[in-house]
Amino acid sequence: MTSSIFEQGDDHPVFVRGLSRSGGTLLVTLLDAHPQIAMSYELYPTLLEGDVSDSQIEEVAKKLINARSQKDALKAAPYPGFRTFIARADRGGLHYKRLGELVLEHLSAGKKLSKESDRLQLIAACCREKMMHEAAQCWGLKCNNNYDAYLSEWPGSRFINIIRDGRDVLASQMNTGAFAKEPAKLGQSWANTHRRFREFKSAHPDLACEVKYEALVTSPETELRKLTTFLGVPFSPNMLRHANCNLTLFKSSHLSMDEVRQPVNTKKIGRWRTDLSKTVVQQFVSVAGDALREFGYEV
């Protein structure tokens, strides 16, 4: 690959936002099934933040290139966030050796990891690698809520926020992974996340849109047609049969893998009614009740 992978050019990346366990991984995977779109996953710029010098990062990159296994590559990481970044890059099909090469190219171009804009450019290089390998026309991945930073780098980018009933998000987090089991805290985070995106959408109505998880899994073709129109690409039937596609995520690991490998279904809608106690639901609603109503959910 040439250094053109670091050039902004006419990039029109796709950024997906969604609170954990909201269906963001499903949405990214459905988009990735589109032949013109190459999606990566949770490569957040905060993962690359660390009190490490450029010379140390250069040594880390060389260790990645020479690593004999992913286990060795992970050991080379200078801090936990970088280790997570290495593991998550694999979800987009980026081998740790190629990641090391991209880091060296990044440093050779005079870029650093101490600046957020430079970290975003390294992330973009990782994503463009997949786009070029798959002969797609645009790249994308999940983003954090610092939308203006992404927009500053790529004025032509598009943002999608996936919204799921916060009580179902809570039920999923309470029963999956190592999420904090604090209903009220999650309620505040749920409300803040979606209100913040809506503010961004109000300021940039042509660049941002929302999709409901419930609508996506109930009427996937309808919702995906809306999204492809928003993104300016033709609808692809591949998106409706993503489970049968040869996607990079399916060769890696992910907390949501069991669900994402299945055809789209509605089995998890309303799970909070059986999974959560009335006390836990009330703790969440006491904080997020107004926001639930604001986003169209009955309380």
PDB file of C-alpha atoms in Angstrom:
ATOM      1  CA  MET A   1       0.000   0.000   0.000  1.00  0.00           C
ATOM      2  CA  THR A   2       1.190   3.537  -0.695  1.00  0.00           C
ATOM      3  CA  SER A   3       1.180   6.580   1.546  1.00  0.00           C
ATOM      4  CA  SER A   4      -2.005   7.680  -0.240  1.00  0.00           C
ATOM      5  CA  ILE A   5      -3.765   5.814   2.531  1.00  0.00           C
ATOM      6  CA  PHE A   6      -3.002   8.840   4.715  1.00  0.00           C
ATOM      7  CA  GLU A   7      -4.351  11.422   2.276  1.00  0.00           C
ATOM      8  CA  GLN A   8      -7.737  12.935   3.052  1.00  0.00           C
ATOM      9  CA  GLY A   9      -8.702  13.301  -0.597  1.00  0.00           C
ATOM     10  CA  ASP A  10     -12.459  13.256  -1.128  1.00  0.00           C
ATOM     11  CA  ASP A  11     -13.219  11.110   1.907  1.00  0.00           C
ATOM     12  CA  HIS A  12     -16.861  10.728   2.875  1.00  0.00           C
ATOM     13  CA  PRO A  13     -16.623   8.371   5.849  1.00  0.00           C
ATOM     14  CA  VAL A  14     -19.590   6.960   7.738  1.00  0.00           C
ATOM     15  CA  PHE A  15     -19.579   7.270  11.523  1.00  0.00           C
ATOM     16  CA  VAL A  16     -21.963   5.278  13.706  1.00  0.00           C
ATOM     17  CA  ARG A  17     -22.783   6.334  17.243  1.00  0.00           C
ATOM     18  CA  GLY A  18     -24.718   4.313  19.772  1.00  0.00           C
ATOM     19  CA  LEU A  19     -24.572   3.597  23.470  1.00  0.00           C
ATOM     20  CA  SER A  20     -23.106   0.153  24.203  1.00  0.00           C
ATOM     21  CA  ARG A  21     -25.656  -2.650  23.658  1.00  0.00           C
ATOM     22  CA  SER A  22     -27.881  -0.456  21.487  1.00  0.00           C
ATOM     23  CA  GLY A  23     -27.416  -2.373  18.241  1.00  0.00           C
ATOM     24  CA  GLY A  24     -24.458  -0.370  16.987  1.00  0.00           C
ATOM     25  CA  THR A  25     -22.445  -3.456  16.126  1.00  0.00           C
ATOM     26  CA  LEU A  26     -25.389  -4.877  14.204  1.00  0.00           C
ATOM     27  CA  LEU A  27     -25.812  -1.638  12.251  1.00  0.00           C
ATOM     28  CA  VAL A  28     -22.106  -1.414  11.430  1.00  0.00           C
ATOM     29  CA  THR A  29     -22.154  -5.027  10.252  1.00  0.00           C
ATOM     30  CA  LEU A  30     -25.204  -4.466   8.043  1.00  0.00           C
ATOM     31  CA  LEU A  31     -23.443  -1.497   6.465  1.00  0.00           C
ATOM     32  CA  ASP A  32     -20.278  -3.556   6.062  1.00  0.00           C
ATOM     33  CA  ALA A  33     -22.244  -6.090   4.019  1.00  0.00           C
ATOM     34  CA  HIS A  34     -22.783  -3.371   1.390  1.00  0.00           C
ATOM     35  CA  PRO A  35     -20.226  -3.858  -1.418  1.00  0.00           C
ATOM     36  CA  GLN A  36     -19.430  -0.142  -1.582  1.00  0.00           C
ATOM     37  CA  ILE A  37     -18.927   0.353   2.175  1.00  0.00           C
ATOM     38  CA  ALA A  38     -16.045  -0.967   4.293  1.00  0.00           C
ATOM     39  CA  MET A  39     -16.775  -0.669   7.998  1.00  0.00           C
ATOM     40  CA  SER A  40     -14.437  -1.127  10.926  1.00  0.00           C
ATOM     41  CA  TYR A  41     -15.548  -1.133  14.532  1.00  0.00           C
ATOM     42  CA  GLU A  42     -14.550   0.457  17.860  1.00  0.00           C
ATOM     43  CA  LEU A  43     -11.289   2.251  16.999  1.00  0.00           C
ATOM     44  CA  TYR A  44     -11.711   5.311  19.199  1.00  0.00           C
ATOM     45  CA  PRO A  45      -8.983   7.999  19.340  1.00  0.00           C
ATOM     46  CA  THR A  46      -9.023   7.861  23.142  1.00  0.00           C
ATOM     47  CA  LEU A  47      -7.566   4.340  22.952  1.00  0.00           C
ATOM     48  CA  LEU A  48      -4.375   5.809  21.505  1.00  0.00           C
ATOM     49  CA  GLU A  49      -3.904   8.355  24.282  1.00  0.00           C
ATOM     50  CA  GLY A  50      -0.903   7.595  26.455  1.00  0.00           C
ATOM     51  CA  ASP A  51       2.123   9.219  28.044  1.00  0.00           C
ATOM     52  CA  VAL A  52       4.558   7.621  25.617  1.00  0.00           C
ATOM     53  CA  SER A  53       7.174   9.272  23.397  1.00  0.00           C
ATOM     54  CA  ASP A  54       7.273   8.989  19.618  1.00  0.00           C
ATOM     55  CA  SER A  55      10.462   6.934  19.853  1.00  0.00           C
ATOM     56  CA  GLN A  56       8.711   4.486  22.178  1.00  0.00           C
ATOM     57  CA  ILE A  57       5.763   4.228  19.792  1.00  0.00           C
ATOM     58  CA  GLU A  58       8.211   3.559  16.964  1.00  0.00           C
ATOM     59  CA  GLU A  59       9.676   0.663  18.945  1.00  0.00           C
ATOM     60  CA  VAL A  60       6.187  -0.665  19.615  1.00  0.00           C
ATOM     61  CA  ALA A  61       5.422  -0.554  15.884  1.00  0.00           C
ATOM     62  CA  LYS A  62       8.571  -2.543  15.125  1.00  0.00           C
ATOM     63  CA  LYS A  63       7.594  -5.120  17.742  1.00  0.00           C
ATOM     64  CA  LEU A  64       4.185  -5.475  16.091  1.00  0.00           C
ATOM     65  CA  ILE A  65       5.813  -6.087  12.722  1.00  0.00           C
ATOM     66  CA  ASN A  66       8.089  -8.741  14.195  1.00  0.00           C
ATOM     67  CA  ALA A  67       5.520 -10.360  16.485  1.00  0.00           C
ATOM     68  CA  ARG A  68       4.947 -14.057  15.847  1.00  0.00           C
ATOM     69  CA  SER A  69       1.413 -14.122  17.210  1.00  0.00           C
ATOM     70  CA  GLN A  70      -1.358 -11.787  18.262  1.00  0.00           C
ATOM     71  CA  LYS A  71      -0.541 -12.680  21.850  1.00  0.00           C
ATOM     72  CA  ASP A  72       2.986 -11.331  21.326  1.00  0.00           C
ATOM     73  CA  ALA A  73       1.568  -8.279  19.563  1.00  0.00           C
ATOM     74  CA  LEU A  74      -0.729  -7.514  22.481  1.00  0.00           C
ATOM     75  CA  LYS A  75       2.207  -7.808  24.889  1.00  0.00           C
ATOM     76  CA  ALA A  76       4.013  -5.118  22.888  1.00  0.00           C
ATOM     77  CA  ALA A  77       1.316  -2.543  23.657  1.00  0.00           C
ATOM     78  CA  PRO A  78       2.686   0.240  25.903  1.00  0.00           C
ATOM     79  CA  TYR A  79      -0.634   0.842  27.689  1.00  0.00           C
ATOM     80  CA  PRO A  80      -4.079  -0.810  27.978  1.00  0.00           C
ATOM     81  CA  GLY A  81      -5.817   1.401  25.428  1.00  0.00           C
ATOM     82  CA  PHE A  82      -3.261   0.588  22.758  1.00  0.00           C
ATOM     83  CA  ARG A  83      -3.666  -3.106  23.538  1.00  0.00           C
ATOM     84  CA  THR A  84      -7.409  -2.771  23.033  1.00  0.00           C
ATOM     85  CA  PHE A  85      -6.793  -0.915  19.766  1.00  0.00           C
ATOM     86  CA  ILE A  86      -4.652  -3.779  18.431  1.00  0.00           C
ATOM     87  CA  ALA A  87      -7.325  -6.331  19.291  1.00  0.00           C
ATOM     88  CA  ARG A  88     -10.151  -4.260  17.827  1.00  0.00           C
ATOM     89  CA  ALA A  89      -8.273  -3.508  14.611  1.00  0.00           C
ATOM     90  CA  ASP A  90      -8.568  -7.215  13.878  1.00  0.00           C
ATOM     91  CA  ARG A  91     -12.356  -6.819  13.677  1.00  0.00           C
ATOM     92  CA  GLY A  92     -11.829  -4.744  10.558  1.00  0.00           C
ATOM     93  CA  GLY A  93      -9.443  -7.306   9.115  1.00  0.00           C
ATOM     94  CA  LEU A  94      -6.291  -5.346   9.951  1.00  0.00           C
ATOM     95  CA  HIS A  95      -3.442  -7.697  10.903  1.00  0.00           C
ATOM     96  CA  TYR A  96      -1.208  -6.509  13.727  1.00  0.00           C
ATOM     97  CA  LYS A  97       1.859  -6.556  11.434  1.00  0.00           C
ATOM     98  CA  ARG A  98       0.174  -4.208   8.975  1.00  0.00           C
ATOM     99  CA  LEU A  99      -0.916  -2.013  11.887  1.00  0.00           C
ATOM    100  CA  GLY A 100       2.743  -1.738  12.879  1.00  0.00           C
ATOM    101  CA  GLU A 101       3.636  -0.678   9.347  1.00  0.00           C
ATOM    102  CA  LEU A 102       0.894   1.950   9.340  1.00  0.00           C
ATOM    103  CA  VAL A 103       2.124   3.350  12.656  1.00  0.00           C
ATOM    104  CA  LEU A 104       5.648   3.680  11.227  1.00  0.00           C
ATOM    105  CA  GLU A 105       4.282   5.406   8.112  1.00  0.00           C
ATOM    106  CA  HIS A 106       2.252   7.684  10.383  1.00  0.00           C
ATOM    107  CA  LEU A 107       5.352   8.716  12.336  1.00  0.00           C
ATOM    108  CA  SER A 108       7.423   9.086   9.155  1.00  0.00           C
ATOM    109  CA  ALA A 109       4.840  11.547   7.855  1.00  0.00           C
ATOM    110  CA  GLY A 110       5.509  13.744  10.896  1.00  0.00           C
ATOM    111  CA  LYS A 111       2.308  12.802  12.683  1.00  0.00           C
ATOM    112  CA  LYS A 112       2.042  11.932  16.359  1.00  0.00           C
ATOM    113  CA  LEU A 113      -0.301  10.157  18.742  1.00  0.00           C
ATOM    114  CA  SER A 114      -0.318  13.090  21.162  1.00  0.00           C
ATOM    115  CA  LYS A 115      -2.687  15.106  18.918  1.00  0.00           C
ATOM    116  CA  GLU A 116      -6.299  14.033  18.484  1.00  0.00           C
ATOM    117  CA  SER A 117      -6.340  15.029  14.819  1.00  0.00           C
ATOM    118  CA  ASP A 118      -3.289  12.857  14.159  1.00  0.00           C
ATOM    119  CA  ARG A 119      -4.815   9.945  16.059  1.00  0.00           C
ATOM    120  CA  LEU A 120      -7.907  10.260  13.893  1.00  0.00           C
ATOM    121  CA  GLN A 121      -5.740  10.173  10.782  1.00  0.00           C
ATOM    122  CA  LEU A 122      -4.089   6.939  11.917  1.00  0.00           C
ATOM    123  CA  ILE A 123      -7.528   5.459  12.524  1.00  0.00           C
ATOM    124  CA  ALA A 124      -8.569   6.581   9.047  1.00  0.00           C
ATOM    125  CA  ALA A 125      -5.514   4.862   7.574  1.00  0.00           C
ATOM    126  CA  CYS A 126      -6.543   1.637   9.300  1.00  0.00           C
ATOM    127  CA  CYS A 127     -10.026   1.941   7.836  1.00  0.00           C
ATOM    128  CA  ARG A 128      -8.851   2.898   4.345  1.00  0.00           C
ATOM    129  CA  GLU A 129      -6.706  -0.219   4.343  1.00  0.00           C
ATOM    130  CA  LYS A 130      -9.868  -2.318   4.506  1.00  0.00           C
ATOM    131  CA  MET A 131     -11.645  -0.118   1.961  1.00  0.00           C
ATOM    132  CA  MET A 132      -8.836  -0.545  -0.547  1.00  0.00           C
ATOM    133  CA  HIS A 133      -8.528  -4.278   0.089  1.00  0.00           C
ATOM    134  CA  GLU A 134     -12.257  -4.777  -0.512  1.00  0.00           C
ATOM    135  CA  ALA A 135     -12.418  -2.327  -3.445  1.00  0.00           C
ATOM    136  CA  ALA A 136     -15.138  -0.391  -1.628  1.00  0.00           C
ATOM    137  CA  GLN A 137     -15.832   3.294  -2.186  1.00  0.00           C
ATOM    138  CA  CYS A 138     -16.110   4.614   1.354  1.00  0.00           C
ATOM    139  CA  TRP A 139     -14.989   3.643   4.831  1.00  0.00           C
ATOM    140  CA  GLY A 140     -16.442   4.031   8.280  1.00  0.00           C
ATOM    141  CA  LEU A 141     -16.552   2.841  11.860  1.00  0.00           C
ATOM    142  CA  LYS A 142     -18.048   3.607  15.248  1.00  0.00           C
ATOM    143  CA  CYS A 143     -17.264   7.029  16.697  1.00  0.00           C
ATOM    144  CA  ASN A 144     -17.315   8.673  20.104  1.00  0.00           C
ATOM    145  CA  ASN A 145     -19.416  11.751  20.823  1.00  0.00           C
ATOM    146  CA  ASN A 146     -16.765  14.320  19.865  1.00  0.00           C
ATOM    147  CA  TYR A 147     -18.496  14.794  16.528  1.00  0.00           C
ATOM    148  CA  ASP A 148     -16.903  18.142  15.742  1.00  0.00           C
ATOM    149  CA  ALA A 149     -13.430  16.578  15.817  1.00  0.00           C
ATOM    150  CA  TYR A 150     -14.458  14.026  13.185  1.00  0.00           C
ATOM    151  CA  LEU A 151     -16.240  16.665  11.128  1.00  0.00           C
ATOM    152  CA  SER A 152     -13.201  18.937  11.241  1.00  0.00           C
ATOM    153  CA  GLU A 153     -11.095  16.188   9.655  1.00  0.00           C
ATOM    154  CA  TRP A 154     -13.746  15.085   7.139  1.00  0.00           C
ATOM    155  CA  PRO A 155     -16.309  17.796   6.297  1.00  0.00           C
ATOM    156  CA  GLY A 156     -18.082  15.376   3.958  1.00  0.00           C
ATOM    157  CA  SER A 157     -18.640  12.706   6.580  1.00  0.00           C
ATOM    158  CA  ARG A 158     -22.021  11.291   7.601  1.00  0.00           C
ATOM    159  CA  PHE A 159     -23.153  10.402  11.110  1.00  0.00           C
ATOM    160  CA  ILE A 160     -25.764   7.846  12.179  1.00  0.00           C
ATOM    161  CA  ASN A 161     -26.991   7.472  15.753  1.00  0.00           C
ATOM    162  CA  ILE A 162     -28.780   4.254  16.678  1.00  0.00           C
ATOM    163  CA  ILE A 163     -31.330   4.593  19.469  1.00  0.00           C
ATOM    164  CA  ARG A 164     -32.684   1.665  21.458  1.00  0.00           C
ATOM    165  CA  ASP A 165     -35.148   1.654  24.351  1.00  0.00           C
ATOM    166  CA  GLY A 166     -32.896   2.496  27.271  1.00  0.00           C
ATOM    167  CA  ARG A 167     -34.493  -0.176  29.422  1.00  0.00           C
ATOM    168  CA  ASP A 168     -33.502  -2.841  26.904  1.00  0.00           C
ATOM    169  CA  VAL A 169     -30.002  -1.350  26.825  1.00  0.00           C
ATOM    170  CA  LEU A 170     -29.934  -1.655  30.602  1.00  0.00           C
ATOM    171  CA  ALA A 171     -31.171  -5.252  30.490  1.00  0.00           C
ATOM    172  CA  SER A 172     -28.461  -6.138  27.996  1.00  0.00           C
ATOM    173  CA  GLN A 173     -25.699  -4.436  29.961  1.00  0.00           C
ATOM    174  CA  MET A 174     -26.862  -6.071  33.181  1.00  0.00           C
ATOM    175  CA  ASN A 175     -26.609  -9.522  31.606  1.00  0.00           C
ATOM    176  CA  THR A 176     -23.665  -9.190  29.205  1.00  0.00           C
ATOM    177  CA  GLY A 177     -20.001  -8.371  29.639  1.00  0.00           C
ATOM    178  CA  ALA A 178     -18.493  -6.308  32.434  1.00  0.00           C
ATOM    179  CA  PHE A 179     -20.613  -3.173  32.265  1.00  0.00           C
ATOM    180  CA  ALA A 180     -21.291  -1.183  35.436  1.00  0.00           C
ATOM    181  CA  LYS A 181     -24.572  -2.300  36.995  1.00  0.00           C
ATOM    182  CA  GLU A 182     -25.840   1.180  37.883  1.00  0.00           C
ATOM    183  CA  PRO A 183     -29.332   1.843  36.444  1.00  0.00           C
ATOM    184  CA  ALA A 184     -29.516   5.530  37.321  1.00  0.00           C
ATOM    185  CA  LYS A 185     -26.050   6.247  35.949  1.00  0.00           C
ATOM    186  CA  LEU A 186     -26.861   4.480  32.697  1.00  0.00           C
ATOM    187  CA  GLY A 187     -30.148   6.373  32.522  1.00  0.00           C
ATOM    188  CA  GLN A 188     -28.275   9.666  32.616  1.00  0.00           C
ATOM    189  CA  SER A 189     -25.769   8.461  30.043  1.00  0.00           C
ATOM    190  CA  TRP A 190     -28.557   7.235  27.740  1.00  0.00           C
ATOM    191  CA  ALA A 191     -30.332  10.585  27.903  1.00  0.00           C
ATOM    192  CA  ASN A 192     -27.154  12.621  27.448  1.00  0.00           C
ATOM    193  CA  THR A 193     -25.876  10.530  24.536  1.00  0.00           C
ATOM    194  CA  HIS A 194     -28.999  10.857  22.427  1.00  0.00           C
ATOM    195  CA  ARG A 195     -29.708  14.480  23.304  1.00  0.00           C
ATOM    196  CA  ARG A 196     -26.160  15.426  22.405  1.00  0.00           C
ATOM    197  CA  PHE A 197     -26.454  13.748  19.022  1.00  0.00           C
ATOM    198  CA  ARG A 198     -29.797  15.423  18.390  1.00  0.00           C
ATOM    199  CA  GLU A 199     -28.184  18.798  19.071  1.00  0.00           C
ATOM    200  CA  PHE A 200     -25.473  17.931  16.555  1.00  0.00           C
ATOM    201  CA  LYS A 201     -28.121  16.816  14.077  1.00  0.00           C
ATOM    202  CA  SER A 202     -29.970  20.111  14.492  1.00  0.00           C
ATOM    203  CA  ALA A 203     -26.780  21.975  13.638  1.00  0.00           C
ATOM    204  CA  HIS A 204     -25.940  19.666  10.704  1.00  0.00           C
ATOM    205  CA  PRO A 205     -29.242  18.249   9.403  1.00  0.00           C
ATOM    206  CA  ASP A 206     -27.752  17.071   6.100  1.00  0.00           C
ATOM    207  CA  LEU A 207     -24.910  15.185   7.755  1.00  0.00           C
ATOM    208  CA  ALA A 208     -26.627  13.364  10.607  1.00  0.00           C
ATOM    209  CA  CYS A 209     -29.555  11.005  10.999  1.00  0.00           C
ATOM    210  CA  GLU A 210     -31.107   8.728  13.603  1.00  0.00           C
ATOM    211  CA  VAL A 211     -32.361   5.167  13.358  1.00  0.00           C
ATOM    212  CA  LYS A 212     -34.366   3.270  15.943  1.00  0.00           C
ATOM    213  CA  TYR A 213     -33.104  -0.210  16.785  1.00  0.00           C
ATOM    214  CA  GLU A 214     -36.692  -1.408  17.029  1.00  0.00           C
ATOM    215  CA  ALA A 215     -37.498  -0.146  13.523  1.00  0.00           C
ATOM    216  CA  LEU A 216     -34.266  -1.560  12.106  1.00  0.00           C
ATOM    217  CA  VAL A 217     -34.896  -5.113  13.300  1.00  0.00           C
ATOM    218  CA  THR A 218     -38.647  -5.010  12.572  1.00  0.00           C
ATOM    219  CA  SER A 219     -38.402  -3.532   9.058  1.00  0.00           C
ATOM    220  CA  PRO A 220     -34.751  -3.880   8.051  1.00  0.00           C
ATOM    221  CA  GLU A 221     -35.189  -3.267   4.336  1.00  0.00           C
ATOM    222  CA  THR A 222     -37.233  -0.110   4.882  1.00  0.00           C
ATOM    223  CA  GLU A 223     -34.738   1.335   7.347  1.00  0.00           C
ATOM    224  CA  LEU A 224     -31.668   0.308   5.369  1.00  0.00           C
ATOM    225  CA  ARG A 225     -33.095   1.891   2.229  1.00  0.00           C
ATOM    226  CA  LYS A 226     -33.498   5.130   4.176  1.00  0.00           C
ATOM    227  CA  LEU A 227     -29.917   4.904   5.385  1.00  0.00           C
ATOM    228  CA  THR A 228     -28.427   4.167   1.970  1.00  0.00           C
ATOM    229  CA  THR A 229     -30.359   7.112   0.527  1.00  0.00           C
ATOM    230  CA  PHE A 230     -28.932   9.283   3.303  1.00  0.00           C
ATOM    231  CA  LEU A 231     -25.427   8.007   2.543  1.00  0.00           C
ATOM    232  CA  GLY A 232     -25.841   8.478  -1.205  1.00  0.00           C
ATOM    233  CA  VAL A 233     -25.265   4.858  -2.193  1.00  0.00           C
ATOM    234  CA  PRO A 234     -27.695   2.425  -3.850  1.00  0.00           C
ATOM    235  CA  PHE A 235     -29.428  -0.132  -1.668  1.00  0.00           C
ATOM    236  CA  SER A 236     -27.807  -3.575  -1.713  1.00  0.00           C
ATOM    237  CA  PRO A 237     -29.704  -6.814  -0.941  1.00  0.00           C
ATOM    238  CA  ASN A 238     -26.473  -8.065   0.659  1.00  0.00           C
ATOM    239  CA  MET A 239     -27.402  -5.994   3.679  1.00  0.00           C
ATOM    240  CA  LEU A 240     -30.416  -8.237   4.250  1.00  0.00           C
ATOM    241  CA  ARG A 241     -28.308 -11.383   4.180  1.00  0.00           C
ATOM    242  CA  HIS A 242     -25.303 -10.161   6.110  1.00  0.00           C
ATOM    243  CA  ALA A 243     -25.125 -13.398   8.106  1.00  0.00           C
ATOM    244  CA  ASN A 244     -24.143 -15.219   4.911  1.00  0.00           C
ATOM    245  CA  CYS A 245     -21.493 -12.700   3.868  1.00  0.00           C
ATOM    246  CA  ASN A 246     -17.752 -13.178   4.301  1.00  0.00           C
ATOM    247  CA  LEU A 247     -17.244 -10.242   6.669  1.00  0.00           C
ATOM    248  CA  THR A 248     -14.080  -9.431   8.603  1.00  0.00           C
ATOM    249  CA  LEU A 249     -15.891  -9.389  11.953  1.00  0.00           C
ATOM    250  CA  PHE A 250     -16.868 -13.027  11.557  1.00  0.00           C
ATOM    251  CA  LYS A 251     -13.183 -13.973  11.469  1.00  0.00           C
ATOM    252  CA  SER A 252     -12.451 -12.124  14.701  1.00  0.00           C
ATOM    253  CA  SER A 253     -14.107 -11.847  18.114  1.00  0.00           C
ATOM    254  CA  HIS A 254     -16.744  -9.555  19.568  1.00  0.00           C
ATOM    255  CA  LEU A 255     -19.037  -9.483  22.582  1.00  0.00           C
ATOM    256  CA  SER A 256     -22.027  -9.316  20.220  1.00  0.00           C
ATOM    257  CA  MET A 257     -20.840 -12.033  17.838  1.00  0.00           C
ATOM    258  CA  ASP A 258     -23.543 -14.606  18.653  1.00  0.00           C
ATOM    259  CA  GLU A 259     -26.321 -12.121  17.919  1.00  0.00           C
ATOM    260  CA  VAL A 260     -24.699 -10.433  14.919  1.00  0.00           C
ATOM    261  CA  ARG A 261     -24.065 -13.710  13.104  1.00  0.00           C
ATOM    262  CA  GLN A 262     -27.809 -14.403  13.068  1.00  0.00           C
ATOM    263  CA  PRO A 263     -30.325 -12.984  10.588  1.00  0.00           C
ATOM    264  CA  VAL A 264     -31.910  -9.765  11.821  1.00  0.00           C
ATOM    265  CA  ASN A 265     -34.700 -10.552  14.280  1.00  0.00           C
ATOM    266  CA  THR A 266     -36.923  -8.936  16.909  1.00  0.00           C
ATOM    267  CA  LYS A 267     -36.273 -11.367  19.766  1.00  0.00           C
ATOM    268  CA  LYS A 268     -34.600  -8.804  22.023  1.00  0.00           C
ATOM    269  CA  ILE A 269     -37.250  -6.075  21.786  1.00  0.00           C
ATOM    270  CA  GLY A 270     -38.852  -5.519  25.190  1.00  0.00           C
ATOM    271  CA  ARG A 271     -36.525  -7.883  27.038  1.00  0.00           C
ATOM    272  CA  TRP A 272     -36.494  -5.504  29.996  1.00  0.00           C
ATOM    273  CA  ARG A 273     -40.026  -6.564  30.884  1.00  0.00           C
ATOM    274  CA  THR A 274     -38.812 -10.020  31.907  1.00  0.00           C
ATOM    275  CA  ASP A 275     -35.117  -9.410  32.589  1.00  0.00           C
ATOM    276  CA  LEU A 276     -35.351  -6.488  35.008  1.00  0.00           C
ATOM    277  CA  SER A 277     -37.029  -6.073  38.372  1.00  0.00           C
ATOM    278  CA  LYS A 278     -39.495  -3.238  38.912  1.00  0.00           C
ATOM    279  CA  THR A 279     -37.023  -1.613  41.285  1.00  0.00           C
ATOM    280  CA  VAL A 280     -34.236  -1.561  38.702  1.00  0.00           C
ATOM    281  CA  VAL A 281     -36.574  -0.236  36.007  1.00  0.00           C
ATOM    282  CA  GLN A 282     -37.747   2.522  38.326  1.00  0.00           C
ATOM    283  CA  GLN A 283     -34.175   3.525  39.129  1.00  0.00           C
ATOM    284  CA  PHE A 284     -33.518   3.946  35.409  1.00  0.00           C
ATOM    285  CA  VAL A 285     -36.805   5.696  34.638  1.00  0.00           C
ATOM    286  CA  SER A 286     -36.410   8.104  37.557  1.00  0.00           C
ATOM    287  CA  VAL A 287     -33.490   9.622  35.660  1.00  0.00           C
ATOM    288  CA  ALA A 288     -34.268   8.870  32.009  1.00  0.00           C
ATOM    289  CA  GLY A 289     -38.075   8.941  31.970  1.00  0.00           C
ATOM    290  CA  ASP A 290     -38.376  12.318  30.258  1.00  0.00           C
ATOM    291  CA  ALA A 291     -35.771  11.344  27.679  1.00  0.00           C
ATOM    292  CA  LEU A 292     -37.542   8.041  26.972  1.00  0.00           C
ATOM    293  CA  ARG A 293     -40.726   9.949  26.194  1.00  0.00           C
ATOM    294  CA  GLU A 294     -38.771  12.519  24.187  1.00  0.00           C
ATOM    295  CA  PHE A 295     -37.440   9.757  21.925  1.00  0.00           C
ATOM    296  CA  GLY A 296     -40.795   8.064  21.479  1.00  0.00           C
ATOM    297  CA  TYR A 297     -40.861   5.352  24.143  1.00  0.00           C
ATOM    298  CA  GLU A 298     -43.825   4.766  26.414  1.00  0.00           C
ATOM    299  CA  VAL A 299     -43.171   5.003  30.130  1.00  0.00           C
TER     300      VAL A 299
END
